[in-house]
């Protein structure tokens, strides 16, 4: 796994309890306001096997146990490492939650591969307006939209938090309202709405 950064002792920021955020290298999107843009283009990362990562994460096992926390794999796009995430879950004790942050803009097989291994998914859907999505991310919305529908059909909504950001200069109030409506129609109830801070 190409690990860009490991941030320990995060409290209820990206998952329940105390979590360690692992930033993974690589992303299929090119978001206009990406805060990881520099990191994504410089390819500075540490190659780690799931076993090495599990060992490093276990330094905080007592915090995870005491607070119901665990690890959150972010990016970049965490689901590019679907096989390794599966392996990591098998190596960690059951009580360590494994969460992922994802845009869902990945092949279906990557999503299917982690479904039984991941405790919670934080989905940054951005917008369900295809034209706005494409102009903001540089890629088509199709995979994200299809994967959202797939999670809904599999009745996995309770495993998911869906983030709907207000993206200055890209999403209008009407876009945000329509995206929210569609997400609710698909049965997702845990919605995190917020505004991107553009630096
Ligand atoms: S999905 Fe995240 S990491 Fe990827 S380009 Fe967009 S903001 Fe950057």
PDB file of C-alpha atoms and ligand atoms in Angstrom:
ATOM      1  CA  UNK A   1       0.000   0.000   0.000  1.00  0.00           C
ATOM      2  CA  UNK A   2       1.317   3.464  -0.858  1.00  0.00           C
ATOM      3  CA  UNK A   3       0.946   5.389   2.382  1.00  0.00           C
ATOM      4  CA  UNK A   4       1.278   9.166   2.216  1.00  0.00           C
ATOM      5  CA  UNK A   5       0.604   9.953   5.850  1.00  0.00           C
ATOM      6  CA  UNK A   6      -0.533   8.437   9.122  1.00  0.00           C
ATOM      7  CA  UNK A   7      -2.331  10.781  11.530  1.00  0.00           C
ATOM      8  CA  UNK A   8      -2.992   9.336  14.969  1.00  0.00           C
ATOM      9  CA  UNK A   9      -5.329  10.281  17.793  1.00  0.00           C
ATOM     10  CA  UNK A  10      -8.134  11.908  15.832  1.00  0.00           C
ATOM     11  CA  UNK A  11     -11.285  12.167  17.882  1.00  0.00           C
ATOM     12  CA  UNK A  12     -14.684  11.694  16.158  1.00  0.00           C
ATOM     13  CA  UNK A  13     -13.427  13.458  12.990  1.00  0.00           C
ATOM     14  CA  UNK A  14     -13.544  10.532  10.592  1.00  0.00           C
ATOM     15  CA  UNK A  15     -15.251   7.693  12.370  1.00  0.00           C
ATOM     16  CA  UNK A  16     -16.380   6.725  15.861  1.00  0.00           C
ATOM     17  CA  UNK A  17     -14.048   7.161  18.840  1.00  0.00           C
ATOM     18  CA  UNK A  18     -10.332   7.695  18.451  1.00  0.00           C
ATOM     19  CA  UNK A  19      -9.141   6.930  14.945  1.00  0.00           C
ATOM     20  CA  UNK A  20      -5.921   6.812  13.005  1.00  0.00           C
ATOM     21  CA  UNK A  21      -6.276   8.307   9.533  1.00  0.00           C
ATOM     22  CA  UNK A  22      -4.164   6.625   6.859  1.00  0.00           C
ATOM     23  CA  UNK A  23      -3.820   8.710   3.678  1.00  0.00           C
ATOM     24  CA  UNK A  24      -3.276   6.491   0.634  1.00  0.00           C
ATOM     25  CA  UNK A  25      -1.673   7.573  -2.616  1.00  0.00           C
ATOM     26  CA  UNK A  26      -3.575   7.896  -5.890  1.00  0.00           C
ATOM     27  CA  UNK A  27      -6.977   9.144  -7.000  1.00  0.00           C
ATOM     28  CA  UNK A  28      -8.942   8.854 -10.273  1.00  0.00           C
ATOM     29  CA  UNK A  29     -10.443  12.324  -9.746  1.00  0.00           C
ATOM     30  CA  UNK A  30      -8.883  15.725 -10.277  1.00  0.00           C
ATOM     31  CA  UNK A  31     -11.027  17.958  -8.076  1.00  0.00           C
ATOM     32  CA  UNK A  32     -10.504  21.665  -8.588  1.00  0.00           C
ATOM     33  CA  UNK A  33     -10.097  22.401  -4.863  1.00  0.00           C
ATOM     34  CA  UNK A  34      -8.241  19.225  -3.898  1.00  0.00           C
ATOM     35  CA  UNK A  35      -6.175  19.826  -0.778  1.00  0.00           C
ATOM     36  CA  UNK A  36      -4.025  16.807  -1.637  1.00  0.00           C
ATOM     37  CA  UNK A  37      -3.117  18.021  -5.131  1.00  0.00           C
ATOM     38  CA  UNK A  38       0.571  18.570  -4.347  1.00  0.00           C
ATOM     39  CA  UNK A  39       0.907  15.239  -2.607  1.00  0.00           C
ATOM     40  CA  UNK A  40      -0.887  13.432  -5.429  1.00  0.00           C
ATOM     41  CA  UNK A  41       1.492  14.861  -8.000  1.00  0.00           C
ATOM     42  CA  UNK A  42       4.776  14.352  -6.147  1.00  0.00           C
ATOM     43  CA  UNK A  43       4.390  10.627  -5.488  1.00  0.00           C
ATOM     44  CA  UNK A  44       6.032  10.799  -2.060  1.00  0.00           C
ATOM     45  CA  UNK A  45       4.797   7.814  -0.167  1.00  0.00           C
ATOM     46  CA  UNK A  46       5.889   4.880   1.890  1.00  0.00           C
ATOM     47  CA  UNK A  47       5.247   1.406   0.528  1.00  0.00           C
ATOM     48  CA  UNK A  48       3.798  -0.753   3.312  1.00  0.00           C
ATOM     49  CA  UNK A  49       2.282  -4.210   3.331  1.00  0.00           C
ATOM     50  CA  UNK A  50      -1.060  -4.665   5.140  1.00  0.00           C
ATOM     51  CA  UNK A  51       0.908  -6.543   7.819  1.00  0.00           C
ATOM     52  CA  UNK A  52       3.313  -3.644   8.376  1.00  0.00           C
ATOM     53  CA  UNK A  53       0.433  -1.191   8.520  1.00  0.00           C
ATOM     54  CA  UNK A  54      -1.522  -3.372  10.972  1.00  0.00           C
ATOM     55  CA  UNK A  55       1.518  -3.509  13.237  1.00  0.00           C
ATOM     56  CA  UNK A  56       1.888   0.268  13.216  1.00  0.00           C
ATOM     57  CA  UNK A  57      -1.835   0.797  13.849  1.00  0.00           C
ATOM     58  CA  UNK A  58      -1.800  -1.542  16.843  1.00  0.00           C
ATOM     59  CA  UNK A  59       0.319   0.981  18.784  1.00  0.00           C
ATOM     60  CA  UNK A  60      -3.026   2.641  19.572  1.00  0.00           C
ATOM     61  CA  UNK A  61      -5.020  -0.508  20.229  1.00  0.00           C
ATOM     62  CA  UNK A  62      -5.899   0.497  23.796  1.00  0.00           C
ATOM     63  CA  UNK A  63      -7.320   3.835  22.555  1.00  0.00           C
ATOM     64  CA  UNK A  64      -9.369   2.051  19.895  1.00  0.00           C
ATOM     65  CA  UNK A  65     -10.705  -0.415  22.455  1.00  0.00           C
ATOM     66  CA  UNK A  66     -11.558   2.239  25.033  1.00  0.00           C
ATOM     67  CA  UNK A  67     -13.407   4.490  22.582  1.00  0.00           C
ATOM     68  CA  UNK A  68     -14.801   2.102  19.944  1.00  0.00           C
ATOM     69  CA  UNK A  69     -12.461   3.643  17.379  1.00  0.00           C
ATOM     70  CA  UNK A  70     -10.123   2.234  14.775  1.00  0.00           C
ATOM     71  CA  UNK A  71      -8.594   3.093  11.448  1.00  0.00           C
ATOM     72  CA  UNK A  72      -9.947   5.281   8.640  1.00  0.00           C
ATOM     73  CA  UNK A  73      -8.395   4.763   5.231  1.00  0.00           C
ATOM     74  CA  UNK A  74      -8.568   7.917   3.150  1.00  0.00           C
ATOM     75  CA  UNK A  75      -6.757   9.364   0.216  1.00  0.00           C
ATOM     76  CA  UNK A  76      -6.570   9.841  -2.440  1.00  0.00           C
ATOM     77  CA  UNK A  77      -9.061   7.106  -3.113  1.00  0.00           C
ATOM     78  CA  UNK A  78      -8.915   4.322  -0.532  1.00  0.00           C
ATOM     79  CA  UNK A  79     -10.849   1.791  -2.632  1.00  0.00           C
ATOM     80  CA  UNK A  80      -7.997   1.610  -5.142  1.00  0.00           C
ATOM     81  CA  UNK A  81      -6.496  -0.651  -2.422  1.00  0.00           C
ATOM     82  CA  UNK A  82      -9.545  -2.882  -1.972  1.00  0.00           C
ATOM     83  CA  UNK A  83      -7.607  -6.171  -1.726  1.00  0.00           C
ATOM     84  CA  UNK A  84      -5.151  -4.750   0.806  1.00  0.00           C
ATOM     85  CA  UNK A  85      -8.003  -3.305   2.910  1.00  0.00           C
ATOM     86  CA  UNK A  86      -9.555  -6.772   3.076  1.00  0.00           C
ATOM     87  CA  UNK A  87      -6.243  -8.212   4.193  1.00  0.00           C
ATOM     88  CA  UNK A  88      -5.773  -5.463   6.777  1.00  0.00           C
ATOM     89  CA  UNK A  89      -9.210  -6.163   8.309  1.00  0.00           C
ATOM     90  CA  UNK A  90      -8.312  -9.829   8.671  1.00  0.00           C
ATOM     91  CA  UNK A  91      -5.070  -8.926  10.446  1.00  0.00           C
ATOM     92  CA  UNK A  92      -6.635  -6.525  12.956  1.00  0.00           C
ATOM     93  CA  UNK A  93      -8.632  -7.631  16.023  1.00  0.00           C
ATOM     94  CA  UNK A  94     -12.421  -7.598  15.467  1.00  0.00           C
ATOM     95  CA  UNK A  95     -12.899  -4.669  17.808  1.00  0.00           C
ATOM     96  CA  UNK A  96     -10.800  -2.325  15.667  1.00  0.00           C
ATOM     97  CA  UNK A  97     -13.194  -0.598  13.258  1.00  0.00           C
ATOM     98  CA  UNK A  98     -12.060  -0.237   9.681  1.00  0.00           C
ATOM     99  CA  UNK A  99     -13.618   2.775   7.922  1.00  0.00           C
ATOM    100  CA  UNK A 100     -13.008   4.067   4.426  1.00  0.00           C
ATOM    101  CA  UNK A 101     -13.357   7.493   2.854  1.00  0.00           C
ATOM    102  CA  UNK A 102     -14.254   7.204  -0.811  1.00  0.00           C
ATOM    103  CA  UNK A 103     -15.761   9.044  -3.750  1.00  0.00           C
ATOM    104  CA  UNK A 104     -17.177   5.669  -4.957  1.00  0.00           C
ATOM    105  CA  UNK A 105     -15.765   6.547  -8.372  1.00  0.00           C
ATOM    106  CA  UNK A 106     -14.182   3.103  -8.690  1.00  0.00           C
ATOM    107  CA  UNK A 107     -14.885  -0.159 -10.510  1.00  0.00           C
ATOM    108  CA  UNK A 108     -17.707  -2.200  -8.980  1.00  0.00           C
ATOM    109  CA  UNK A 109     -15.334  -5.075  -8.189  1.00  0.00           C
ATOM    110  CA  UNK A 110     -13.306  -2.786  -5.861  1.00  0.00           C
ATOM    111  CA  UNK A 111     -16.451  -1.900  -3.928  1.00  0.00           C
ATOM    112  CA  UNK A 112     -17.651  -5.510  -3.766  1.00  0.00           C
ATOM    113  CA  UNK A 113     -14.250  -6.626  -2.523  1.00  0.00           C
ATOM    114  CA  UNK A 114     -14.415  -4.517   0.664  1.00  0.00           C
ATOM    115  CA  UNK A 115     -18.116  -4.731   1.528  1.00  0.00           C
ATOM    116  CA  UNK A 116     -17.704  -7.468   4.154  1.00  0.00           C
ATOM    117  CA  UNK A 117     -14.473  -6.001   5.538  1.00  0.00           C
ATOM    118  CA  UNK A 118     -15.415  -2.402   6.108  1.00  0.00           C
ATOM    119  CA  UNK A 119     -17.368  -1.260   9.165  1.00  0.00           C
ATOM    120  CA  UNK A 120     -18.285   2.179   7.860  1.00  0.00           C
ATOM    121  CA  UNK A 121     -18.031   4.082   4.573  1.00  0.00           C
ATOM    122  CA  UNK A 122     -17.752   7.862   4.390  1.00  0.00           C
ATOM    123  CA  UNK A 123     -18.826   8.721   0.853  1.00  0.00           C
ATOM    124  CA  UNK A 124     -17.875  12.111  -0.555  1.00  0.00           C
ATOM    125  CA  UNK A 125     -20.473  12.184  -3.296  1.00  0.00           C
ATOM    126  CA  UNK A 126     -19.807  15.870  -4.146  1.00  0.00           C
ATOM    127  CA  UNK A 127     -22.915  16.360  -6.347  1.00  0.00           C
ATOM    128  CA  UNK A 128     -25.296  14.181  -8.328  1.00  0.00           C
ATOM    129  CA  UNK A 129     -25.578  16.775 -11.077  1.00  0.00           C
ATOM    130  CA  UNK A 130     -23.568  15.023 -13.855  1.00  0.00           C
ATOM    131  CA  UNK A 131     -22.461  18.232 -15.621  1.00  0.00           C
ATOM    132  CA  UNK A 132     -21.330  19.951 -12.410  1.00  0.00           C
ATOM    133  CA  UNK A 133     -19.610  16.771 -11.192  1.00  0.00           C
ATOM    134  CA  UNK A 134     -17.654  16.450 -14.407  1.00  0.00           C
ATOM    135  CA  UNK A 135     -16.632  20.085 -14.500  1.00  0.00           C
ATOM    136  CA  UNK A 136     -15.452  19.930 -10.857  1.00  0.00           C
ATOM    137  CA  UNK A 137     -13.721  16.511 -10.851  1.00  0.00           C
ATOM    138  CA  UNK A 138     -12.735  16.118 -14.507  1.00  0.00           C
ATOM    139  CA  UNK A 139     -14.395  12.686 -14.696  1.00  0.00           C
ATOM    140  CA  UNK A 140     -17.855  11.240 -15.259  1.00  0.00           C
ATOM    141  CA  UNK A 141     -20.325  10.735 -12.401  1.00  0.00           C
ATOM    142  CA  UNK A 142     -21.438   7.382 -13.788  1.00  0.00           C
ATOM    143  CA  UNK A 143     -19.490   4.985 -11.517  1.00  0.00           C
ATOM    144  CA  UNK A 144     -20.324   6.959  -8.368  1.00  0.00           C
ATOM    145  CA  UNK A 145     -24.037   7.072  -9.223  1.00  0.00           C
ATOM    146  CA  UNK A 146     -24.145   3.345 -10.091  1.00  0.00           C
ATOM    147  CA  UNK A 147     -22.242   2.350  -6.950  1.00  0.00           C
ATOM    148  CA  UNK A 148     -24.573   4.429  -4.769  1.00  0.00           C
ATOM    149  CA  UNK A 149     -27.571   2.651  -6.302  1.00  0.00           C
ATOM    150  CA  UNK A 150     -25.837  -0.688  -5.735  1.00  0.00           C
ATOM    151  CA  UNK A 151     -25.296   0.068  -2.013  1.00  0.00           C
ATOM    152  CA  UNK A 152     -28.937   1.095  -1.772  1.00  0.00           C
ATOM    153  CA  UNK A 153     -30.176  -2.104  -3.469  1.00  0.00           C
ATOM    154  CA  UNK A 154     -28.015  -4.161  -1.109  1.00  0.00           C
ATOM    155  CA  UNK A 155     -29.617  -2.269   1.818  1.00  0.00           C
ATOM    156  CA  UNK A 156     -26.264  -1.110   3.142  1.00  0.00           C
ATOM    157  CA  UNK A 157     -27.310   2.481   3.803  1.00  0.00           C
ATOM    158  CA  UNK A 158     -26.736   2.156   7.550  1.00  0.00           C
ATOM    159  CA  UNK A 159     -23.092   1.457   6.889  1.00  0.00           C
ATOM    160  CA  UNK A 160     -22.697   4.807   5.142  1.00  0.00           C
ATOM    161  CA  UNK A 161     -22.328   8.510   5.795  1.00  0.00           C
ATOM    162  CA  UNK A 162     -22.881  10.553   2.632  1.00  0.00           C
ATOM    163  CA  UNK A 163     -21.108  13.881   2.395  1.00  0.00           C
ATOM    164  CA  UNK A 164     -22.719  16.598   0.294  1.00  0.00           C
ATOM    165  CA  UNK A 165     -20.437  19.614   0.176  1.00  0.00           C
ATOM    166  CA  UNK A 166     -21.324  23.082  -1.003  1.00  0.00           C
ATOM    167  CA  UNK A 167     -18.640  23.708  -3.610  1.00  0.00           C
ATOM    168  CA  UNK A 168     -18.186  27.451  -4.153  1.00  0.00           C
ATOM    169  CA  UNK A 169     -18.492  28.394  -7.814  1.00  0.00           C
ATOM    170  CA  UNK A 170     -19.773  24.925  -8.776  1.00  0.00           C
ATOM    171  CA  UNK A 171     -22.865  23.766  -6.858  1.00  0.00           C
ATOM    172  CA  UNK A 172     -25.957  25.934  -6.561  1.00  0.00           C
ATOM    173  CA  UNK A 173     -28.515  25.714  -3.771  1.00  0.00           C
ATOM    174  CA  UNK A 174     -30.822  23.913  -6.201  1.00  0.00           C
ATOM    175  CA  UNK A 175     -28.096  21.333  -7.061  1.00  0.00           C
ATOM    176  CA  UNK A 176     -27.459  20.657  -3.380  1.00  0.00           C
ATOM    177  CA  UNK A 177     -31.187  20.280  -2.646  1.00  0.00           C
ATOM    178  CA  UNK A 178     -31.648  17.871  -5.590  1.00  0.00           C
ATOM    179  CA  UNK A 179     -28.610  15.804  -4.567  1.00  0.00           C
ATOM    180  CA  UNK A 180     -29.930  15.583  -1.005  1.00  0.00           C
ATOM    181  CA  UNK A 181     -33.372  14.528  -2.263  1.00  0.00           C
ATOM    182  CA  UNK A 182     -31.879  11.785  -4.440  1.00  0.00           C
ATOM    183  CA  UNK A 183     -29.667  10.507  -1.602  1.00  0.00           C
ATOM    184  CA  UNK A 184     -32.695  10.371   0.734  1.00  0.00           C
ATOM    185  CA  UNK A 185     -34.743   8.646  -1.979  1.00  0.00           C
ATOM    186  CA  UNK A 186     -32.040   5.949  -2.130  1.00  0.00           C
ATOM    187  CA  UNK A 187     -32.542   5.402   1.605  1.00  0.00           C
ATOM    188  CA  UNK A 188     -29.366   6.983   2.986  1.00  0.00           C
ATOM    189  CA  UNK A 189     -30.165   8.865   6.173  1.00  0.00           C
ATOM    190  CA  UNK A 190     -26.783   9.847   7.574  1.00  0.00           C
ATOM    191  CA  UNK A 191     -25.977  12.950   5.521  1.00  0.00           C
ATOM    192  CA  UNK A 192     -23.119  15.321   6.268  1.00  0.00           C
ATOM    193  CA  UNK A 193     -23.654  18.699   4.566  1.00  0.00           C
ATOM    194  CA  UNK A 194     -20.878  21.263   4.761  1.00  0.00           C
ATOM    195  CA  UNK A 195     -19.107  23.963   2.769  1.00  0.00           C
ATOM    196  CA  UNK A 196     -15.686  23.569   1.181  1.00  0.00           C
ATOM    197  CA  UNK A 197     -13.218  26.165   2.351  1.00  0.00           C
ATOM    198  CA  UNK A 198     -11.293  27.323  -0.712  1.00  0.00           C
ATOM    199  CA  UNK A 199      -7.707  28.302   0.031  1.00  0.00           C
TER     200      UNK A 199
HETATM  201  S1  LIG B   1     -11.426  12.881  -4.484  1.00  0.00           S
HETATM  202 FE1  LIG B   1     -10.267  13.827  -2.819  1.00  0.00          FE
HETATM  203  S2  LIG B   1      -8.129  13.252  -3.173  1.00  0.00           S
HETATM  204 FE2  LIG B   1      -9.241  12.844  -5.068  1.00  0.00          FE
HETATM  205  S3  LIG B   1      -8.924  14.678  -6.305  1.00  0.00           S
HETATM  206 FE3  LIG B   1     -10.877  14.910  -5.192  1.00  0.00          FE
HETATM  207  S4  LIG B   1     -10.367  15.987  -3.303  1.00  0.00           S
HETATM  208 FE4  LIG B   1      -8.440  15.211  -4.188  1.00  0.00          FE
END
